[in-house]
PDB file of N, CA and C in Angstrom:
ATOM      1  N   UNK A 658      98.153  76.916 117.781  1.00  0.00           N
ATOM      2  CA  UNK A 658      99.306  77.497 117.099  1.00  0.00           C
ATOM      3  C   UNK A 658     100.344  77.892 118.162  1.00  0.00           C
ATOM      4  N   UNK A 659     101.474  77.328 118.095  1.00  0.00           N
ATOM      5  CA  UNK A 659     102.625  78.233 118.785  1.00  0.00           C
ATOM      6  C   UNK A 659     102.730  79.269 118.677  1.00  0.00           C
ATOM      7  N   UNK A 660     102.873  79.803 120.371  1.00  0.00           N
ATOM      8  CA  UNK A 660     103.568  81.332 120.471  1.00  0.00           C
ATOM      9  C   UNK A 660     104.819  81.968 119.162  1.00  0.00           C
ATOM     10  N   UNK A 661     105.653  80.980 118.236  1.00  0.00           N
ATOM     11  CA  UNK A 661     106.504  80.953 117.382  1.00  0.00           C
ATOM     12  C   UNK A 661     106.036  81.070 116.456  1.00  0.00           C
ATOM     13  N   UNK A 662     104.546  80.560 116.170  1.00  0.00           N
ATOM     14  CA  UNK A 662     104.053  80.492 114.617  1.00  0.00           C
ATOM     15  C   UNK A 662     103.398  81.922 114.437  1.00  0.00           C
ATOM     16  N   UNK A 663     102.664  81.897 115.976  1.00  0.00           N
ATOM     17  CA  UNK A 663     102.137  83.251 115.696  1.00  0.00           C
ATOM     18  C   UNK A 663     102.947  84.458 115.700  1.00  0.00           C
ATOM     19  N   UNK A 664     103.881  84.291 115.872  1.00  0.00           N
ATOM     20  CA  UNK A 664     104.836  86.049 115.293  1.00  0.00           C
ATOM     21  C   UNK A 664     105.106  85.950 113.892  1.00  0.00           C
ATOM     22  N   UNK A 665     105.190  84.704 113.888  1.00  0.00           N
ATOM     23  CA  UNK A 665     106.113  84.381 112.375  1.00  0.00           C
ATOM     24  C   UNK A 665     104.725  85.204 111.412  1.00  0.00           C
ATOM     25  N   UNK A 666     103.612  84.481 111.517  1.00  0.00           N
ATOM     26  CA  UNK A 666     102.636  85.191 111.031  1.00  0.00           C
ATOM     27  C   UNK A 666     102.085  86.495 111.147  1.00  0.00           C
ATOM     28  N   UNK A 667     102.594  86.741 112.008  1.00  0.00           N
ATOM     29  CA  UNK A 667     101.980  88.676 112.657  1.00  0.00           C
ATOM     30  C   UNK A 667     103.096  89.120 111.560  1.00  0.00           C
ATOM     31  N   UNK A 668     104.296  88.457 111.647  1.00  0.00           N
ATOM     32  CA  UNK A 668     105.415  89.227 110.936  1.00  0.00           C
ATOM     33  C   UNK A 668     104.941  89.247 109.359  1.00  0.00           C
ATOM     34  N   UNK A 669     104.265  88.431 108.815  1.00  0.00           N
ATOM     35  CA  UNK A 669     104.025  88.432 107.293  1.00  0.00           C
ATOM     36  C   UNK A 669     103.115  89.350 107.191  1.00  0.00           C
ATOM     37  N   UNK A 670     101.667  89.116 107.912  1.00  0.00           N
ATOM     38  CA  UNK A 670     101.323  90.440 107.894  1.00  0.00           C
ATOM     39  C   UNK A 670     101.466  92.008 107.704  1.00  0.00           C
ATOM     40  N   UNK A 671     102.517  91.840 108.853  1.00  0.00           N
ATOM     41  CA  UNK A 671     103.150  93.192 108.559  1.00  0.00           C
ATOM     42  C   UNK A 671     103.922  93.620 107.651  1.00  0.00           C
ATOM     43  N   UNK A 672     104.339  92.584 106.668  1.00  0.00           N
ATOM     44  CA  UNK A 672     105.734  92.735 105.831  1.00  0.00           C
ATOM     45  C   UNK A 672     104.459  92.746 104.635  1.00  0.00           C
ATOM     46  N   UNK A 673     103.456  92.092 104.493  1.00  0.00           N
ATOM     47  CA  UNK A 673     102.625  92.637 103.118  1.00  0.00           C
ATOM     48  C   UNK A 673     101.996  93.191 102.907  1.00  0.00           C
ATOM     49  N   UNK A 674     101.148  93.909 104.073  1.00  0.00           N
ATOM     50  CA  UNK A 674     100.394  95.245 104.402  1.00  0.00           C
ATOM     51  C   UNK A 674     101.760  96.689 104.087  1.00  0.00           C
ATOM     52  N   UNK A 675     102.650  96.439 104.523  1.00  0.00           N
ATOM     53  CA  UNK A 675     103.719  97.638 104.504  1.00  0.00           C
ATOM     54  C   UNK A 675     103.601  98.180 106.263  1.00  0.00           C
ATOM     55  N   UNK A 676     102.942  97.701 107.122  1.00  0.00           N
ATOM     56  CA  UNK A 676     102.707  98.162 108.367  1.00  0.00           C
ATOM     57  C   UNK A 676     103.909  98.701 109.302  1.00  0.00           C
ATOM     58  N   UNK A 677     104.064  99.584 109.972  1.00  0.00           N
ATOM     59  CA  UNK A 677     102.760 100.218 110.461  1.00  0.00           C
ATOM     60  C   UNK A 677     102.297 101.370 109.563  1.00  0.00           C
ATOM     61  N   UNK A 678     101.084 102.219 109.675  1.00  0.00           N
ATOM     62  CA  UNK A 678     100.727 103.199 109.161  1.00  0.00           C
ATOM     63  C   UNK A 678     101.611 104.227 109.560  1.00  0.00           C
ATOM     64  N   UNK A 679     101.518 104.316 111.001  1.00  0.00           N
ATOM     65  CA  UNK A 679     102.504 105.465 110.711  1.00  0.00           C
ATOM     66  C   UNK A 679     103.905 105.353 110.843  1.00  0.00           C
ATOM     67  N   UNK A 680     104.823 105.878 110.317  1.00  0.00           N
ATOM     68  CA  UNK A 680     105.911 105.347 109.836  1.00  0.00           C
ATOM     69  C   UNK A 680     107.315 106.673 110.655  1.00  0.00           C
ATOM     70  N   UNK A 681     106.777 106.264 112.027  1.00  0.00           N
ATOM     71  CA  UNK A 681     107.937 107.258 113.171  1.00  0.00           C
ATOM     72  C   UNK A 681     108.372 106.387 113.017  1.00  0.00           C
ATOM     73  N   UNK A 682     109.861 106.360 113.457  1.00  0.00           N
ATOM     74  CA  UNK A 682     110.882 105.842 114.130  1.00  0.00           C
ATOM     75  C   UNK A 682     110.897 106.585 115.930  1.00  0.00           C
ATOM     76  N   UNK A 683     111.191 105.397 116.471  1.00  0.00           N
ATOM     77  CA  UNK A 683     111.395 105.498 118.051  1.00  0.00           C
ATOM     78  C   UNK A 683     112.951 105.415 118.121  1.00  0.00           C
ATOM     79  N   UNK A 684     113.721 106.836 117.888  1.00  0.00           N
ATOM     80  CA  UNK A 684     114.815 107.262 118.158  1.00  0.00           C
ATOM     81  C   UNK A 684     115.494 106.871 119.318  1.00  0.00           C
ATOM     82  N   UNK A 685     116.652 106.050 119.528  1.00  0.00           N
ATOM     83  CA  UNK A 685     117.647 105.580 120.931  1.00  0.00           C
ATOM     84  C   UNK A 685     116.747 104.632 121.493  1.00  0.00           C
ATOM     85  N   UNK A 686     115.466 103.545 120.643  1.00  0.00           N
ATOM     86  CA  UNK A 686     115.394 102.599 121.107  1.00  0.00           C
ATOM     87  C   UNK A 686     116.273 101.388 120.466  1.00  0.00           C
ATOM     88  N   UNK A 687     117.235 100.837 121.148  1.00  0.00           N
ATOM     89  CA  UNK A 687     117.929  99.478 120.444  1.00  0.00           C
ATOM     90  C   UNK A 687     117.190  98.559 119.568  1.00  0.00           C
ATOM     91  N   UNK A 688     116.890  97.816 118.918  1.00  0.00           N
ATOM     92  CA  UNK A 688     116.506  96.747 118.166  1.00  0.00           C
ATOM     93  C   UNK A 688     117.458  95.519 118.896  1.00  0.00           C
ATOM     94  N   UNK A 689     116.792  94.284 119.472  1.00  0.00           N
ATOM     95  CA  UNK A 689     117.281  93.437 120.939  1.00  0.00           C
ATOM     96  C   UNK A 689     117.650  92.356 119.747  1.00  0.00           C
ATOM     97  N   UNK A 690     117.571  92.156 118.266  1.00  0.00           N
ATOM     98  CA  UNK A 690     117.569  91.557 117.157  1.00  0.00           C
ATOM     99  C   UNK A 690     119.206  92.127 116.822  1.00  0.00           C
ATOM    100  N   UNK A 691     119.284  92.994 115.429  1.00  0.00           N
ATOM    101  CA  UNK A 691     120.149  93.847 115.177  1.00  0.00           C
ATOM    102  C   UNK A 691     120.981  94.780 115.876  1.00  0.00           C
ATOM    103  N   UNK A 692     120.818  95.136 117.104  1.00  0.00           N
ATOM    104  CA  UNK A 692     121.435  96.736 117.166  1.00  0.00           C
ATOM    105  C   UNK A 692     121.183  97.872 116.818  1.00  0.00           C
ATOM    106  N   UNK A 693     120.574  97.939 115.547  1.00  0.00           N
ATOM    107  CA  UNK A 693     120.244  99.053 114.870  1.00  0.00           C
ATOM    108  C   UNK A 693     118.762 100.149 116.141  1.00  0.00           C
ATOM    109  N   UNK A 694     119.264 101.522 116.024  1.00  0.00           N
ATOM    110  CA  UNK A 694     118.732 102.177 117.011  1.00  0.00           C
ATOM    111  C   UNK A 694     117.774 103.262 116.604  1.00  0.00           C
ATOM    112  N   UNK A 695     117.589 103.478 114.902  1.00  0.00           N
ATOM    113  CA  UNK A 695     116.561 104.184 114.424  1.00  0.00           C
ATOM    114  C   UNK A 695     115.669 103.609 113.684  1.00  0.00           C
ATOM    115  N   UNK A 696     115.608 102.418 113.552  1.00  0.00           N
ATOM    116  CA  UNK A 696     114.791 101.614 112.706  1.00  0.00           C
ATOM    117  C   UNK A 696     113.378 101.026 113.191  1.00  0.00           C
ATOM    118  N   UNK A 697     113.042 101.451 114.694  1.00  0.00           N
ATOM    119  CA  UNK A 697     111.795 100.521 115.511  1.00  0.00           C
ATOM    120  C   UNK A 697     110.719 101.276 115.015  1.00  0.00           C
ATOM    121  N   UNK A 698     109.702 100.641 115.379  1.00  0.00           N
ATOM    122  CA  UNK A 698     108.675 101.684 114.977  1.00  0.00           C
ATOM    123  C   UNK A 698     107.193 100.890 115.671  1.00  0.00           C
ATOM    124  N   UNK A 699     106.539 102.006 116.504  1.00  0.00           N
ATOM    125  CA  UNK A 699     105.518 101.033 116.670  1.00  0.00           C
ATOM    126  C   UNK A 699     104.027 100.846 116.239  1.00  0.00           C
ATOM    127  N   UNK A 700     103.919  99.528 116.423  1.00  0.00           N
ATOM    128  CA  UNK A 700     102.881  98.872 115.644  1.00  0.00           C
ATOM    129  C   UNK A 700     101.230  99.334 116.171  1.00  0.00           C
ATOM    130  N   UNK A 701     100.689 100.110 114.992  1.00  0.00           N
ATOM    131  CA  UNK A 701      99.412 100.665 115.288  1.00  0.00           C
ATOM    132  C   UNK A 701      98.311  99.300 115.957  1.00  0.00           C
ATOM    133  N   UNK A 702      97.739 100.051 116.841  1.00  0.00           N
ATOM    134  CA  UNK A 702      96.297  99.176 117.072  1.00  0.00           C
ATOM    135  C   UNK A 702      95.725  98.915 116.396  1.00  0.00           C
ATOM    136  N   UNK A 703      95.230  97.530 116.548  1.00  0.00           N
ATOM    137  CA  UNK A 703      93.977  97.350 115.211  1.00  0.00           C
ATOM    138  C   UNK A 703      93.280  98.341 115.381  1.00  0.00           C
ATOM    139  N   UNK A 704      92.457  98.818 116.106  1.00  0.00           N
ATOM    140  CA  UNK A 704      91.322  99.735 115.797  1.00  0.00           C
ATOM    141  C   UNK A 704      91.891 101.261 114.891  1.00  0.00           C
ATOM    142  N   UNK A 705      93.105 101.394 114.590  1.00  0.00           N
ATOM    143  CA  UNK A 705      93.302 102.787 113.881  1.00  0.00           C
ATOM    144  C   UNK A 705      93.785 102.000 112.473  1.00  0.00           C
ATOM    145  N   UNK A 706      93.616 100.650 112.208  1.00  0.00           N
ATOM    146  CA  UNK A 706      94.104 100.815 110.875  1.00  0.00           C
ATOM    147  C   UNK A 706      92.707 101.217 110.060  1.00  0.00           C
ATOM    148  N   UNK A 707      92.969 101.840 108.637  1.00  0.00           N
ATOM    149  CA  UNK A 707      92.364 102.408 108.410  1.00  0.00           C
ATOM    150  C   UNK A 707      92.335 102.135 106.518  1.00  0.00           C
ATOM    151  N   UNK A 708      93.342 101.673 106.174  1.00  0.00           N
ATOM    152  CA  UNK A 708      93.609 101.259 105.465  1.00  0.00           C
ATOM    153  C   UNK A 708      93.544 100.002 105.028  1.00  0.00           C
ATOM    154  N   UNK A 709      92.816  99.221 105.672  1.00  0.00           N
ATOM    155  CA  UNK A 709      93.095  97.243 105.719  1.00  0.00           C
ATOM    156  C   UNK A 709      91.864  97.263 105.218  1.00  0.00           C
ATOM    157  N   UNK A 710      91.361  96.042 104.801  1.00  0.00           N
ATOM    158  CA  UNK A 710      90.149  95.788 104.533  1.00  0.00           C
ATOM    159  C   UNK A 710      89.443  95.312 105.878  1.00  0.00           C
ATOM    160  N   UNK A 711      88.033  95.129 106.124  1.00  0.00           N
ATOM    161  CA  UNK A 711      87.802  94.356 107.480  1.00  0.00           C
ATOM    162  C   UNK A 711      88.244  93.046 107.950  1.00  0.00           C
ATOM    163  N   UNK A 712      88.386  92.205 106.479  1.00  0.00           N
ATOM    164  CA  UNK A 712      89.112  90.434 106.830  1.00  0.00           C
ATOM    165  C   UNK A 712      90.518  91.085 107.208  1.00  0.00           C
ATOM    166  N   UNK A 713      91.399  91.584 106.776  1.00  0.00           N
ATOM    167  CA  UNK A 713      92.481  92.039 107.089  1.00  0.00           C
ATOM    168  C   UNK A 713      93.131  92.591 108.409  1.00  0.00           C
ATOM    169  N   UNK A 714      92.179  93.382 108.842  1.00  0.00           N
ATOM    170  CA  UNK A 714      91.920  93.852 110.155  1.00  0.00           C
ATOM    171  C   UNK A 714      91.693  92.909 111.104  1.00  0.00           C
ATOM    172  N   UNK A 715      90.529  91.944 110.545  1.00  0.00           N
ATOM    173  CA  UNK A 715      90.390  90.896 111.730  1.00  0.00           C
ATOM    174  C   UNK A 715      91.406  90.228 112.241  1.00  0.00           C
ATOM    175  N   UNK A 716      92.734  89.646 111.319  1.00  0.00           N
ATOM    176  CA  UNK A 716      93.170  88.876 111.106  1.00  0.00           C
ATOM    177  C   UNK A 716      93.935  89.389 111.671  1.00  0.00           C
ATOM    178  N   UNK A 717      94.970  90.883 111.621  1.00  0.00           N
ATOM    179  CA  UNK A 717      96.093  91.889 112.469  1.00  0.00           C
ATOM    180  C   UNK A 717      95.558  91.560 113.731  1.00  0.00           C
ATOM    181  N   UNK A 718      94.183  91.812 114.241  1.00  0.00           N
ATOM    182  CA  UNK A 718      93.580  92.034 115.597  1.00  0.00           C
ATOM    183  C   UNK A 718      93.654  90.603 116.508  1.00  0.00           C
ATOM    184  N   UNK A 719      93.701  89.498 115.830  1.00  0.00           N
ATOM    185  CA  UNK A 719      93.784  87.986 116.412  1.00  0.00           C
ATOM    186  C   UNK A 719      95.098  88.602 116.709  1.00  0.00           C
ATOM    187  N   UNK A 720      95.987  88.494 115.901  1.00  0.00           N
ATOM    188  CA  UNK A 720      97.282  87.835 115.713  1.00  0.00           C
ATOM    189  C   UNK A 720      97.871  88.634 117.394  1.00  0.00           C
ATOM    190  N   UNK A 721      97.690  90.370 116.928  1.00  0.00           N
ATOM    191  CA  UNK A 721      97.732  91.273 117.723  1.00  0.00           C
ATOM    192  C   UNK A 721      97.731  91.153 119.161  1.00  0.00           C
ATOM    193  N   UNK A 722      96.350  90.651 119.343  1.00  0.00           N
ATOM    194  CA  UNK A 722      95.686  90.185 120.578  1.00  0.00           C
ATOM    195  C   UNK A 722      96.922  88.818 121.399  1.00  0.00           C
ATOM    196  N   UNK A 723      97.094  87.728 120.590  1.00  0.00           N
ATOM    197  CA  UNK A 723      97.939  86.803 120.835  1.00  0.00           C
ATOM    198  C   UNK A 723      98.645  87.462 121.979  1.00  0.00           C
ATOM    199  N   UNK A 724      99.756  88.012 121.016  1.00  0.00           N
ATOM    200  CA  UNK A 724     100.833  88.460 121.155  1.00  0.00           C
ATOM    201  C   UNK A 724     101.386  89.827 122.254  1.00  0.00           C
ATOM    202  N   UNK A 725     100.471  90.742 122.265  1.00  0.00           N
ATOM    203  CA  UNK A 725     100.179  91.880 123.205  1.00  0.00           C
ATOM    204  C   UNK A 725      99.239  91.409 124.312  1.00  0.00           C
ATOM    205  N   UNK A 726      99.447  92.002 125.676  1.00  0.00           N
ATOM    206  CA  UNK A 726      98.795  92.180 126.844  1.00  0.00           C
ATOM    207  C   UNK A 726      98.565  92.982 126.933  1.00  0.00           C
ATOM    208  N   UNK A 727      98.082  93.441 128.697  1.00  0.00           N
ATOM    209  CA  UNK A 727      98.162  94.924 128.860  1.00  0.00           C
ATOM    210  C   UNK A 727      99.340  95.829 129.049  1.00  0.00           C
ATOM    211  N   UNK A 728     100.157  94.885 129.346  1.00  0.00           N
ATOM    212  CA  UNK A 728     101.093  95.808 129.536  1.00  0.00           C
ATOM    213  C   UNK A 728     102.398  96.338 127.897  1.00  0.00           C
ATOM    214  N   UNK A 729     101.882  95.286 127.242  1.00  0.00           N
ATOM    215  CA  UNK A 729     102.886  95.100 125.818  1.00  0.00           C
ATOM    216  C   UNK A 729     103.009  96.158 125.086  1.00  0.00           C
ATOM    217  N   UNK A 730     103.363  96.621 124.114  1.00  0.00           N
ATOM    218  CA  UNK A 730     103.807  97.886 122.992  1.00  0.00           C
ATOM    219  C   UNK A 730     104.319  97.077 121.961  1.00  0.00           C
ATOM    220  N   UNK A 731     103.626  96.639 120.687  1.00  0.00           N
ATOM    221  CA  UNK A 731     104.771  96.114 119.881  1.00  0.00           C
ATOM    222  C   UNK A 731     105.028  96.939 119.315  1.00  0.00           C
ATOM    223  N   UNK A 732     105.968  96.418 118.947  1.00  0.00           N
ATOM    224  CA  UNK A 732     106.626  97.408 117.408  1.00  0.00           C
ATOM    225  C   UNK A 732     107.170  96.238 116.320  1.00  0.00           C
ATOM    226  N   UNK A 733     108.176  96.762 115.616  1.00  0.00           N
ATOM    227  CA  UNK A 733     108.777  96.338 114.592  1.00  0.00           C
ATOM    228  C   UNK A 733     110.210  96.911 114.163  1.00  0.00           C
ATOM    229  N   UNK A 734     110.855  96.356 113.786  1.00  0.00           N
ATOM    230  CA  UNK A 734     111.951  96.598 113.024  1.00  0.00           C
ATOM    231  C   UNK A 734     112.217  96.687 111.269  1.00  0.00           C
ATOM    232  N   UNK A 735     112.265  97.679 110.931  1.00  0.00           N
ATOM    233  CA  UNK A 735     112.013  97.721 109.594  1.00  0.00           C
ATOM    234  C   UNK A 735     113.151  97.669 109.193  1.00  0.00           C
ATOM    235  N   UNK A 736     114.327  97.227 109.900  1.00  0.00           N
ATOM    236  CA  UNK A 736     115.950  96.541 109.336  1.00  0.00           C
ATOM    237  C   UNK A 736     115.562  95.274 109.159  1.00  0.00           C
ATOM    238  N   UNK A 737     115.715  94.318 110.568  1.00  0.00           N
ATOM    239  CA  UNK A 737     115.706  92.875 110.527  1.00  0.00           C
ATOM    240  C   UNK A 737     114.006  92.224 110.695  1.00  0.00           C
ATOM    241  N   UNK A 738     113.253  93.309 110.639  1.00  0.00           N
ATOM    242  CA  UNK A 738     111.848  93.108 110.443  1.00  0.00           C
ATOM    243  C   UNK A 738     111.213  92.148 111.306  1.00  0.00           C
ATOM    244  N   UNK A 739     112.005  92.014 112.785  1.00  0.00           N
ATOM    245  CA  UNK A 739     111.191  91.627 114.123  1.00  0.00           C
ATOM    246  C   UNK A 739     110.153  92.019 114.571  1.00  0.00           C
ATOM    247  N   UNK A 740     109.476  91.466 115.223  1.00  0.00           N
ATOM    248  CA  UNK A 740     108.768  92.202 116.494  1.00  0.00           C
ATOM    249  C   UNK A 740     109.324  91.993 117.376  1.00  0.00           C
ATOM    250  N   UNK A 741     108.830  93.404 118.856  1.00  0.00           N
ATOM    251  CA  UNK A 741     109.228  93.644 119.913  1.00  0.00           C
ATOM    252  C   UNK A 741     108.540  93.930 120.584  1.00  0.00           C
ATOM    253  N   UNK A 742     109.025  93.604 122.056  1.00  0.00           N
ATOM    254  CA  UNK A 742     107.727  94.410 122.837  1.00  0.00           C
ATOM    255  C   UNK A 742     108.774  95.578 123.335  1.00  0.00           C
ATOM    256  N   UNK A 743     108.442  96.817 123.374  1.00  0.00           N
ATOM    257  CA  UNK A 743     108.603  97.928 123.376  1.00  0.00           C
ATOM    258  C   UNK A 743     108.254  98.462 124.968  1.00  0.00           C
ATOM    259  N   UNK A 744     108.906  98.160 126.254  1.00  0.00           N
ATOM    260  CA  UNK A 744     108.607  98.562 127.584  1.00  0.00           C
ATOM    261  C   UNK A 744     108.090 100.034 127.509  1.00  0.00           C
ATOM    262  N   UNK A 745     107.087 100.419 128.458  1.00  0.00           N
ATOM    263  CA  UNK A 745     107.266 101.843 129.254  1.00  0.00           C
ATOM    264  C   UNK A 745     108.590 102.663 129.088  1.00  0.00           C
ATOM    265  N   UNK A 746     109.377 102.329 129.452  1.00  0.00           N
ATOM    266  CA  UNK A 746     110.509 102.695 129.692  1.00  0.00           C
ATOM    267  C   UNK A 746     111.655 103.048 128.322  1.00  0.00           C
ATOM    268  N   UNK A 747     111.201 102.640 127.311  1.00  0.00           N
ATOM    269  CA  UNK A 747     111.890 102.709 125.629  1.00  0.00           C
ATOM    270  C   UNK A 747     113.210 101.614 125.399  1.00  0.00           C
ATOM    271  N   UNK A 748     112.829 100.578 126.452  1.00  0.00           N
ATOM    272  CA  UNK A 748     113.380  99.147 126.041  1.00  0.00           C
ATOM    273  C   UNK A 748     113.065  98.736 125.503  1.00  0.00           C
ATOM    274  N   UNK A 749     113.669  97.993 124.328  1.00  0.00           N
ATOM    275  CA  UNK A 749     113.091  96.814 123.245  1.00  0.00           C
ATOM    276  C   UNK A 749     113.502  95.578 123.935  1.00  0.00           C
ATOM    277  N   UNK A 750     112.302  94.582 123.749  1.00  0.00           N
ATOM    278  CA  UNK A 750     112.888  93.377 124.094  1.00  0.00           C
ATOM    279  C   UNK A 750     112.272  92.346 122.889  1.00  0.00           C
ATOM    280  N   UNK A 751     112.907  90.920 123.012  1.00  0.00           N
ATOM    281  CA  UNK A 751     112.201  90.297 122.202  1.00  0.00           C
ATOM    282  C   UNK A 751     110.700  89.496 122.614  1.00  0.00           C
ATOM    283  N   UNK A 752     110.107  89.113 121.778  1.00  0.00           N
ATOM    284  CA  UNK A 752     108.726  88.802 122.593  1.00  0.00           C
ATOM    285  C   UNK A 752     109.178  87.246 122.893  1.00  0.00           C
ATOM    286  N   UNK A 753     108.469  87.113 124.366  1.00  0.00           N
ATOM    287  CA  UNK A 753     108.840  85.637 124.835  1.00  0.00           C
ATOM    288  C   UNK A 753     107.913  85.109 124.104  1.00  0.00           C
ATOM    289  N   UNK A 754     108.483  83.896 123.616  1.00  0.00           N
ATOM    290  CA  UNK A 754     107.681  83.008 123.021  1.00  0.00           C
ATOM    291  C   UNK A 754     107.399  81.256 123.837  1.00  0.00           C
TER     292      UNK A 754
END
């Protein structure tokens, strides 16, 4: 699967689960998509969802795994409903694909 297919799919995931659980906003981080600067939010670890079923979970945790390293943070945009990787530092960027 392409690095492309697999966001596209992390992204459905997240858009039919309602994800993430918890539902902060990461205040004065940009969205590298939109602009929009209160809308990010980041994307729980598989291991705290709590709410998924276990196939469900498995399936966040592949996708997850893909897509995140050690050093990664995703998040999301609940405007233009991207993912991001979310630096140390409270940069959004887009994920290289």
């Amino acid at each position: 699967m392409k690095p492309s297919d697999v966001i596209e799919k992390f992204r459905q995931v997240i858009i039919y689960h309602g994800l993430p659980q918890t539902d902060m906003a990461l205040y004065g981080v940009t969205c590298p998509y939109c602009g929009k600067s209160d809308r990010l939010r980041k994307l729980d670890p598989p291991g705290s969802l709590t709410s998924l079923s276990e196939r469900d979970v498995s399936v966040y945790r592949d996708l997850y795994d893909r897509l995140a390293d050690g050093e990664t943070r995703l998040g999301v945009c609940k405007f233009c409903l991207n993912i991001v990787d979310i630096a140390q530092n409270g940069v959004a960027t887009p994920l290289q694909t």
